[in-house]
Coordinates of C-alpha atoms and ligand atoms in Angstrom, one line a residue:
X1 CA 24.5 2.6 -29.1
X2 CA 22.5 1.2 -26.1
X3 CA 20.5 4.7 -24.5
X4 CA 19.1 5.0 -21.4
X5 CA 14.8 4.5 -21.2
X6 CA 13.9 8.0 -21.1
X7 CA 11.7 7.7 -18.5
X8 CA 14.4 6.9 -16.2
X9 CA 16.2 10.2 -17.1
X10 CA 12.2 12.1 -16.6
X11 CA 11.9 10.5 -12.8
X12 CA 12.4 13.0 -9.6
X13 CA 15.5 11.9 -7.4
X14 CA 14.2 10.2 -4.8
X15 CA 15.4 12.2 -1.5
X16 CA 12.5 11.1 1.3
X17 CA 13.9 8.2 2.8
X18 CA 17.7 8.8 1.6
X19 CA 17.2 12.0 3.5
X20 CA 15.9 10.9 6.6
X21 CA 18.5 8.1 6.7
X22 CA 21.0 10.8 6.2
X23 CA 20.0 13.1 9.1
X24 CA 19.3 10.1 11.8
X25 CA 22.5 9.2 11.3
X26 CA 24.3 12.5 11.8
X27 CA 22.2 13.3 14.8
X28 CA 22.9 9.7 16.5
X29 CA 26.2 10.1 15.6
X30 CA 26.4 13.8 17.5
X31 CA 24.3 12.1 19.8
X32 CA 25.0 8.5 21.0
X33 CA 23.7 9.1 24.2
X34 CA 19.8 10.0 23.1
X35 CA 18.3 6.4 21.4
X36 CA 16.0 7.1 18.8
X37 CA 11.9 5.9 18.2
X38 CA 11.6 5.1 14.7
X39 CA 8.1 5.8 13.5
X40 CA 8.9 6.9 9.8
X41 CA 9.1 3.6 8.0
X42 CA 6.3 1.8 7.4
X43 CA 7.5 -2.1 8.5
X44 CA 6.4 -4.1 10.7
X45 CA 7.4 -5.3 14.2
X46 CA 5.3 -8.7 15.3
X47 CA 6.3 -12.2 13.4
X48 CA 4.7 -13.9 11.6
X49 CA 1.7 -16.4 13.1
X50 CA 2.5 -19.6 14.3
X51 CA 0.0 -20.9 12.1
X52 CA 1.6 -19.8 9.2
X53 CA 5.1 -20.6 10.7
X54 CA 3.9 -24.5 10.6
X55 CA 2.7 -24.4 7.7
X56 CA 6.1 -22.9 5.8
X57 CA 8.0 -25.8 7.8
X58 CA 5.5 -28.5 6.4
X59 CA 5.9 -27.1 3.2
X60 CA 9.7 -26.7 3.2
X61 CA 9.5 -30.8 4.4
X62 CA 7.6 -31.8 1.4
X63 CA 10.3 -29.8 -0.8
X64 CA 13.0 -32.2 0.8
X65 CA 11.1 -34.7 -0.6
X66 CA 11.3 -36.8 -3.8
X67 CA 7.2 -37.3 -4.3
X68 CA 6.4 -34.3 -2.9
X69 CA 9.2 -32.2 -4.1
X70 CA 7.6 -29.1 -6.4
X71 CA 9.6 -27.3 -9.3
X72 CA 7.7 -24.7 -11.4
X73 CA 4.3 -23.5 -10.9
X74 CA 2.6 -24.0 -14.3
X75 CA -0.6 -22.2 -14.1
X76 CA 1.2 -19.0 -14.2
X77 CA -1.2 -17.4 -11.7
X78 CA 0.0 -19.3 -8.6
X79 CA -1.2 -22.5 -6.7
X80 CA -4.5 -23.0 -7.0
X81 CA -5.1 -23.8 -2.7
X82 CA -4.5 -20.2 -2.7
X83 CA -6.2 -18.6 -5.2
X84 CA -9.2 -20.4 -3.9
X85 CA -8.2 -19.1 0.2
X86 CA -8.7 -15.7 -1.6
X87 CA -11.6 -16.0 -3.5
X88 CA -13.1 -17.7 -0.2
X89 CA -11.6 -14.7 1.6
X90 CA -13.7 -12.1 -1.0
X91 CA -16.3 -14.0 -0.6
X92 CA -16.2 -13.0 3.2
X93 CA -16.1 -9.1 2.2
X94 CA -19.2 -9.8 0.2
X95 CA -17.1 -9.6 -3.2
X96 CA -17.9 -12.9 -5.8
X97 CA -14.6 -13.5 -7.2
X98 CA -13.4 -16.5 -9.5
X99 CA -10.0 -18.3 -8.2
X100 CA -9.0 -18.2 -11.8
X101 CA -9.3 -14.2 -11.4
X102 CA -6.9 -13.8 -8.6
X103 CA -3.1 -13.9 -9.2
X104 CA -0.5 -14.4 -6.9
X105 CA 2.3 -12.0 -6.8
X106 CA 5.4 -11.4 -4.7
X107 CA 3.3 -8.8 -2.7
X108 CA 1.6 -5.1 -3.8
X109 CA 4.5 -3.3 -5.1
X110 CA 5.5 -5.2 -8.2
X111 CA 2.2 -4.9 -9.6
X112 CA 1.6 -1.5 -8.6
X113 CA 4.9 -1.0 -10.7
X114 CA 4.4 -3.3 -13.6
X115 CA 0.7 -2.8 -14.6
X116 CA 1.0 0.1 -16.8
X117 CA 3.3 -2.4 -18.8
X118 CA 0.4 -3.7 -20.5
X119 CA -1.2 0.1 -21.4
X120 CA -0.6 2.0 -24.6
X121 CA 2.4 4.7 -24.2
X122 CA -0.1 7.4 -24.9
X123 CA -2.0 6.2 -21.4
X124 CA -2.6 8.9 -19.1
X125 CA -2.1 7.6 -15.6
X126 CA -4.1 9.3 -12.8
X127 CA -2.6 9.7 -9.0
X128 CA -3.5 11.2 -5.8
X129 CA -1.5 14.0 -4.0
X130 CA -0.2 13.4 -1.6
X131 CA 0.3 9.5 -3.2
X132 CA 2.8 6.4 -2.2
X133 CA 5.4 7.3 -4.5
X134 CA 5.9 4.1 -6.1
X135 CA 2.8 4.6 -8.2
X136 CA 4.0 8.0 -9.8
X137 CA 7.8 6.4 -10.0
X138 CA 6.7 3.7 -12.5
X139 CA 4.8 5.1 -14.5
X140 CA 7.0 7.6 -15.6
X141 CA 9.5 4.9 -15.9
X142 CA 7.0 3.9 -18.5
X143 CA 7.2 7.0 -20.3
X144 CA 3.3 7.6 -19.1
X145 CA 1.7 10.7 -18.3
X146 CA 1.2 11.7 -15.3
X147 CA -1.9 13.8 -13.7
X148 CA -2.9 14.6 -10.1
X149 CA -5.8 14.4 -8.1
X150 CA -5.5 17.1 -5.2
X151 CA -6.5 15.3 -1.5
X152 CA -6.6 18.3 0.5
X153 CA -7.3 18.8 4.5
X154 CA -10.6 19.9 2.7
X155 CA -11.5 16.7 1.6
X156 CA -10.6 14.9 4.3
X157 CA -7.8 13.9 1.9
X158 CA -10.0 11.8 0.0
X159 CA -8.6 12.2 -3.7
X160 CA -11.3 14.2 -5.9
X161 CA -12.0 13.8 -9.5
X162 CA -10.4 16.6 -11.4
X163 CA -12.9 18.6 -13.4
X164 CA -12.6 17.9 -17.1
X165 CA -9.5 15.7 -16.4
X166 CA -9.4 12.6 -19.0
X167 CA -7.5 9.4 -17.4
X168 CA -7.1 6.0 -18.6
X169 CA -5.5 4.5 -15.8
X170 CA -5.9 5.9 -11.7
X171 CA -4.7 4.6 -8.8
X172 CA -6.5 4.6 -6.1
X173 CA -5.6 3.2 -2.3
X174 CA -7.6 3.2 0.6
X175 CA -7.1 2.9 3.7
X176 CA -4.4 5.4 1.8
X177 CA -0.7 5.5 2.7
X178 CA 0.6 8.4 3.8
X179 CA -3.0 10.1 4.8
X180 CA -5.1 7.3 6.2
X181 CA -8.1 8.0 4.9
X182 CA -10.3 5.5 4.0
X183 CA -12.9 5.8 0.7
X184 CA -16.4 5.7 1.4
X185 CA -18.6 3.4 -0.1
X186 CA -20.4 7.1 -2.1
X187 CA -16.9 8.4 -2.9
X188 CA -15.8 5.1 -4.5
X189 CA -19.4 5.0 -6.3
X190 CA -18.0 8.3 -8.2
X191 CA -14.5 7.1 -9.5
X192 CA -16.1 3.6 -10.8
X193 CA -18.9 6.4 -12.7
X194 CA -15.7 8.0 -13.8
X195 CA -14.0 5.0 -14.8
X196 CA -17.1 3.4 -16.3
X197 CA -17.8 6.7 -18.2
X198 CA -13.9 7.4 -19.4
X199 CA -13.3 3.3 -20.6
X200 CA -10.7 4.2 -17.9
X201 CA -9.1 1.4 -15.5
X202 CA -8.6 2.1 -11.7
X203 CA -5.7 0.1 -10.0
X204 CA -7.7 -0.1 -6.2
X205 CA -4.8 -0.6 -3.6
X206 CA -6.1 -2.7 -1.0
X207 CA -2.8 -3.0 0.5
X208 CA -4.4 -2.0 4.3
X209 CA -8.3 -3.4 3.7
X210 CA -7.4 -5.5 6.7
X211 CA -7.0 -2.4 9.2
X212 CA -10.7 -1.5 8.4
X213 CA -13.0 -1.9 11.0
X214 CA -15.8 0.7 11.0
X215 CA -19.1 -1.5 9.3
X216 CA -20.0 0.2 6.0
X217 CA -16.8 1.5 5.0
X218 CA -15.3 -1.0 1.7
X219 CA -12.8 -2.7 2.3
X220 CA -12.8 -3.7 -1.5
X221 CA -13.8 -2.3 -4.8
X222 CA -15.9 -4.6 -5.6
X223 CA -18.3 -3.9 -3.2
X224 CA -18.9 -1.5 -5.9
X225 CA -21.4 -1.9 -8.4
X226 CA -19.8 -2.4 -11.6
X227 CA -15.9 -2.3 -10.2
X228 CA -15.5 -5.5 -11.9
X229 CA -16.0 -3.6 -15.5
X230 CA -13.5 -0.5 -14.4
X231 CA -11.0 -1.9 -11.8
X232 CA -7.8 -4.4 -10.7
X233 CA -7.4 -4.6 -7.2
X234 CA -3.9 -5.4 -5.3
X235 CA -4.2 -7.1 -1.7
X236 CA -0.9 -7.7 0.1
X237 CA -0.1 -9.9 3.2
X238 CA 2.4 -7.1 4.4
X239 CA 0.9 -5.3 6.9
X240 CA -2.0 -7.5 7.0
X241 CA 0.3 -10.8 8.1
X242 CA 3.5 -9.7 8.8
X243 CA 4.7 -10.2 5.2
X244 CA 6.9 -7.4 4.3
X245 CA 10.0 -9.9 4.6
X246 CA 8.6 -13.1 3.8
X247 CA 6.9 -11.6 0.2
X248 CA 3.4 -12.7 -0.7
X249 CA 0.2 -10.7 -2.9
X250 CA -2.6 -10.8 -4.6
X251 CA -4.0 -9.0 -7.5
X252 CA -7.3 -9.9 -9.0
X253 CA -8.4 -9.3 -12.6
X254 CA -12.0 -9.6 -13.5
X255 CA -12.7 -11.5 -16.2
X256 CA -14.6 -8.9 -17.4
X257 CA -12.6 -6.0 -17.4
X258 CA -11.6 -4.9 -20.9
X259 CA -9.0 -2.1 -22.7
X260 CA -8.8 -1.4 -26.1
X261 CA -7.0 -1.8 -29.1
X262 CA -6.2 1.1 -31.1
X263 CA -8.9 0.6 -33.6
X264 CA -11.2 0.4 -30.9
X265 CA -11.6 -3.9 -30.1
X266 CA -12.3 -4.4 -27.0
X267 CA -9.7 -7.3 -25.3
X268 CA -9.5 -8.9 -22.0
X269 CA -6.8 -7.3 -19.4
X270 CA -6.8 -10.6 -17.9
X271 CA -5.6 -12.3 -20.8
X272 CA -2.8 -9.6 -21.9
X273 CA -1.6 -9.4 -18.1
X274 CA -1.2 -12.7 -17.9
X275 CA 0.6 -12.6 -21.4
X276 CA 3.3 -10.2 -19.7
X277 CA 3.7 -12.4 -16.4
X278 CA 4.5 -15.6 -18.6
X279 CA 7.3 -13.7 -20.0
X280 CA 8.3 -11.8 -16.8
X281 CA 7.7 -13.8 -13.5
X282 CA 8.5 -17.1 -12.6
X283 CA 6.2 -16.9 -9.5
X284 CA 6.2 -17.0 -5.7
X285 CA 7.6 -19.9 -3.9
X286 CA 5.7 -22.9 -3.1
X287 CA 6.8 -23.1 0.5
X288 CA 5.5 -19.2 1.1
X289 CA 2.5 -19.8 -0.9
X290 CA 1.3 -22.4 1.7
X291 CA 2.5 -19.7 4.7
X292 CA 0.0 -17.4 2.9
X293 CA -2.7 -20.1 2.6
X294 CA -2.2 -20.6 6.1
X295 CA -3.0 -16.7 6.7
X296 CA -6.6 -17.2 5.2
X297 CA -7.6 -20.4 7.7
X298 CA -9.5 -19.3 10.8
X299 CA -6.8 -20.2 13.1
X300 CA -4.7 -18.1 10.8
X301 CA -6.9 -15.2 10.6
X302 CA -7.6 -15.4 14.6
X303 CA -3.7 -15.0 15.1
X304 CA -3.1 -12.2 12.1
X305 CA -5.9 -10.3 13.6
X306 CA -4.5 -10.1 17.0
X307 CA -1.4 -8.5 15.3
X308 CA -3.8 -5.8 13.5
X309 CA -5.4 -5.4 16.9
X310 CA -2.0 -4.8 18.9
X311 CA -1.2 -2.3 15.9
X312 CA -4.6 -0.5 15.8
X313 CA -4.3 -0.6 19.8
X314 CA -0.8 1.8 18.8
X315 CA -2.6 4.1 16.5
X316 CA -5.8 4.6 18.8
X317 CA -2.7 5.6 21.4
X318 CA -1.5 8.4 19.1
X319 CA -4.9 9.0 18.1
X320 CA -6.4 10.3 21.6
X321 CA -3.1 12.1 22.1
X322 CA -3.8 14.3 18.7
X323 CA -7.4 14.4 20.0
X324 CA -6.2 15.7 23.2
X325 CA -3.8 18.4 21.8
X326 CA -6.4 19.7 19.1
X327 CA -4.6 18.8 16.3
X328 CA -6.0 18.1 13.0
X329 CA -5.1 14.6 11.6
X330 CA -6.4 11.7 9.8
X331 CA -5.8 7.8 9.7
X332 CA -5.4 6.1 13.2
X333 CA -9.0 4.3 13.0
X334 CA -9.1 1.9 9.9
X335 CA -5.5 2.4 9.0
X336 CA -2.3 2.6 10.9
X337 CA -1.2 5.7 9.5
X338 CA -1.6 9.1 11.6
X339 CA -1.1 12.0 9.2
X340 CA -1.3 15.1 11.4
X341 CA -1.1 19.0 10.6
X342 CA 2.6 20.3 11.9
X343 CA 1.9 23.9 11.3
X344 CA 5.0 23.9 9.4
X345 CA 6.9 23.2 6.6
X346 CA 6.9 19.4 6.9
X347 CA 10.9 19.0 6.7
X348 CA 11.0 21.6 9.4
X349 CA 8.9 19.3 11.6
X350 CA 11.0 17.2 11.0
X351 CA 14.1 18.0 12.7
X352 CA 12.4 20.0 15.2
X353 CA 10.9 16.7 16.7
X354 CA 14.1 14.7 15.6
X355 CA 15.9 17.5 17.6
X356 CA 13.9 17.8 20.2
X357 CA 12.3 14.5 20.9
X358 CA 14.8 12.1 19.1
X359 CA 11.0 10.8 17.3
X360 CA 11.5 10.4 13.2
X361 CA 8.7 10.0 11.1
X362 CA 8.2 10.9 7.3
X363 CA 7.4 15.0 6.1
X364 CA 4.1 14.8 4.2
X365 CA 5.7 17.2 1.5
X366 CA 8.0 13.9 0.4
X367 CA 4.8 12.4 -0.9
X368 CA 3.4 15.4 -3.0
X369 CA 3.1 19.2 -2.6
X370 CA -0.3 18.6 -0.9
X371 CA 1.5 17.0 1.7
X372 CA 3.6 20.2 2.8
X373 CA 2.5 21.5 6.2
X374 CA 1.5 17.9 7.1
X375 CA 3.5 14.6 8.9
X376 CA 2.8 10.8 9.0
X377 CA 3.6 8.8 12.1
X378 CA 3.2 4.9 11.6
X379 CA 1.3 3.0 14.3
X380 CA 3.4 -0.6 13.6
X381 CA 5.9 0.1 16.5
X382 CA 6.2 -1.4 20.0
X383 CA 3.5 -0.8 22.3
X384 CA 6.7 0.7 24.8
X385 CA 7.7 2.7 22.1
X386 CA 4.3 4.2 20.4
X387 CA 3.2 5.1 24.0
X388 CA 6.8 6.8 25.0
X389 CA 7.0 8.8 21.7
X390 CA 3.2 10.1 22.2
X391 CA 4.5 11.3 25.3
X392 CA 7.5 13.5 24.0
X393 CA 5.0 14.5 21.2
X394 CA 2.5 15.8 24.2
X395 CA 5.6 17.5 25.8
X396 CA 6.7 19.1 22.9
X397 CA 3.4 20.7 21.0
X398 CA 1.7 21.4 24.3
X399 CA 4.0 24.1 24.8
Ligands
LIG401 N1 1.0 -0.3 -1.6 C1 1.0 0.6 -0.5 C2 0.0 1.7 -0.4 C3 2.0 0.4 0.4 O1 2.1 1.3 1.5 C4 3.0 -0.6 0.3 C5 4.1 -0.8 1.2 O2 4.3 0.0 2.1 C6 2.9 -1.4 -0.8 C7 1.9 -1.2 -1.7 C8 3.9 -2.5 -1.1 O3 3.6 -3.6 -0.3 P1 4.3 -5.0 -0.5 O4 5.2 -5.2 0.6 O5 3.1 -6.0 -0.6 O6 5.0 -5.0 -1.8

């Protein structure tokens, strides 16, 4: 009799965005008249760079042809020209890392998701709360355990290590979606002790490193001393390069990070990762790998970082309108998430400013109890837009 993964059976129904979708659409259809500003979801709005535009056409030219033509990728870790535009790129952050430990992936979330594949069952998986949910979704898909770290307004919502808490596996992602906070250099010091101390592995989720600007604040784990014995870290061209529908990542692997076998071996991560991508991914196409490639050149990375500017341009926007109201938030300078206090319960806020302002964003409660009271705006809309919608917002709470 085939029977169902009990994990599947263990995991939350997943209302957040279902919900929101559900309730736009009944208020636009009551009211047709009143257009909408969408600041919930976290996509993007600008295209992609023309640099990496010409260099996907070039690319999709040499697949039209018989000597240039490319079937599968046989390294299993993606082409080499980019591995080494990533390693170059780390290099640039300050961060040594070997080409052969970076892996090319179809962006963040499918290794977010399929990491814990590799762990024992028994694994206990650390997350933040509030957290991205997809974290907390796969591992109990994976029949993990699951234990939270509380991010607070106390904190700064900067995830702390529970006392007396034992973890073997933590995810950790800074500049953090939903609360835009952004690790310090001393706060990352203490989970890498942790990890180091616990033989536990941190999953760092670099997804928004690019949005960093303030000097001193890491934009990688591995500005940490000793990261490369206790942590993975995911990079995605998503938000950084307009990715999010194109579909390009990186994940790199020390060489030297090490789990165990149950009679206490030590083995390589790298090695048994890259045992479960041989039998599960095929790899990313050769025409986007070169678009990515193109992201890390300096014209590339001149045009990309006009995109981040024009975003971060949004979220100082909404950022000196929370200043000016007095409300408490967080995000809006090295990340483009604005995660504000509403006062409220969170779903509350939400209609209210649906209702009253025709603005959506996401209720802080959908990503973890910490999160109730509390509301994330993103700052990847339209100049027009982000500006108009801070304007309703200043209407409406200035009452
Ligand atoms: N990690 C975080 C924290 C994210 O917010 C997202 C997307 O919103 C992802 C990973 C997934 O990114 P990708 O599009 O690269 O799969």
């Amino acid at each position: 009799m085939a029977k169902i993964n009990q994990g599947f059976l263990n995991l939350k129904e997943n209302y957040l965005f279902i919900e929101i979708g559900r309730k736009v659409r009944e208020y636009t259809e009551k009211n047709p008249e009143k257009p909408i500003i969408r600041m919930g979801i976290g996509d993007v709005t600008l295209p992609l760079a023309p640099a990496v535009v010409a260099a996907m056409e070039k690319a999709s030219a040499e697949m039209g042809v018989k000597e240039t033509f490319r079937g599968y990728e046989d390294s299993g870790r993606g082409y080499l020209f980019l591995r080494e535009a990533v390693a170059g790129y780390y290099k640039g952050m300050g961060a040594e890392i070997d080409a052969d430990e970076v892996l090319i992936s179809d962006g963040a979330k499918s290794d977010c998701g399929n990491f814990t594949d590799i762990f024992s069952a028994d694994s206990v998986v650390l997350v933040s709360d509030p957290v991205y949910p997809a974290y907390v979704d796969s591992a109990i898909m994976n029949n993990k355990k699951v234990i939270f770290a509380d991010a607070t307004e106390e904190t700064g919502f900067a995830p702390v290590v529970p006392k007396g808490a034992k973890a073997d596996i933590i995810y950790l992602c800074s500049p953090n979606n939903p609360t835009g906070s952004v690790f310090t250099a001393e706060q990352l010091r203490g989970w890498v002790d942790y990890a180091l101390e616990n033989k536990a592995v941190i999953v760092f989720d670099a997804a928004y490193e690019a949005f960093i600007s303030e000097a001193g604040l890491p934009r990688s784990i591995f500005a940490v001393e000793g990261a490369k014995r206790c942590a993975i870290e995911i990079g995605s061209l998503s938000k950084t390069a307009g990715f999010t529908g194109t579909r390009c990542g990186y994940t790199v692997i020390p060489k030297e990070l090490e789990f165990y076998s149950g009679n206490g071996e030590s083995l390589s991560v790298l090695k048994y990762w890259l045992r479960r991508q041989g039998s599960k991914f095929n790899g990313v196409p050769y025409v986007i790998q070169r678009g990515a490639e193109a992201v890390f050149t300096p014209e590339g990375q001149k045009q990309t970082r006009e995109s981040i500017a024009y975003y971060m341009e949004n979220a100082r926007i909404m950022s000196a309108t929370f200043d000016e109201l007095g409300i408490p938030f967080t995000g809006g300078k090295n990340s483009p998430y604005i995660w504000f206090k509403c006062n409220m319960p969170s779903w509350d806020f939400f209609d209210l400013l649906l209702r009253e302002k025709q603005i959506v964003g996401t209720p802080g409660v959908g990503f973890g109890k910490n999160g109730d009271g509390w509301f994330r705006l993103t700052a990847f809309g339209t100049r027009e837009n982000t500006v108009e919608a801070m304007k309703r917002v200043k209407e409406m709470l200035q009452k």
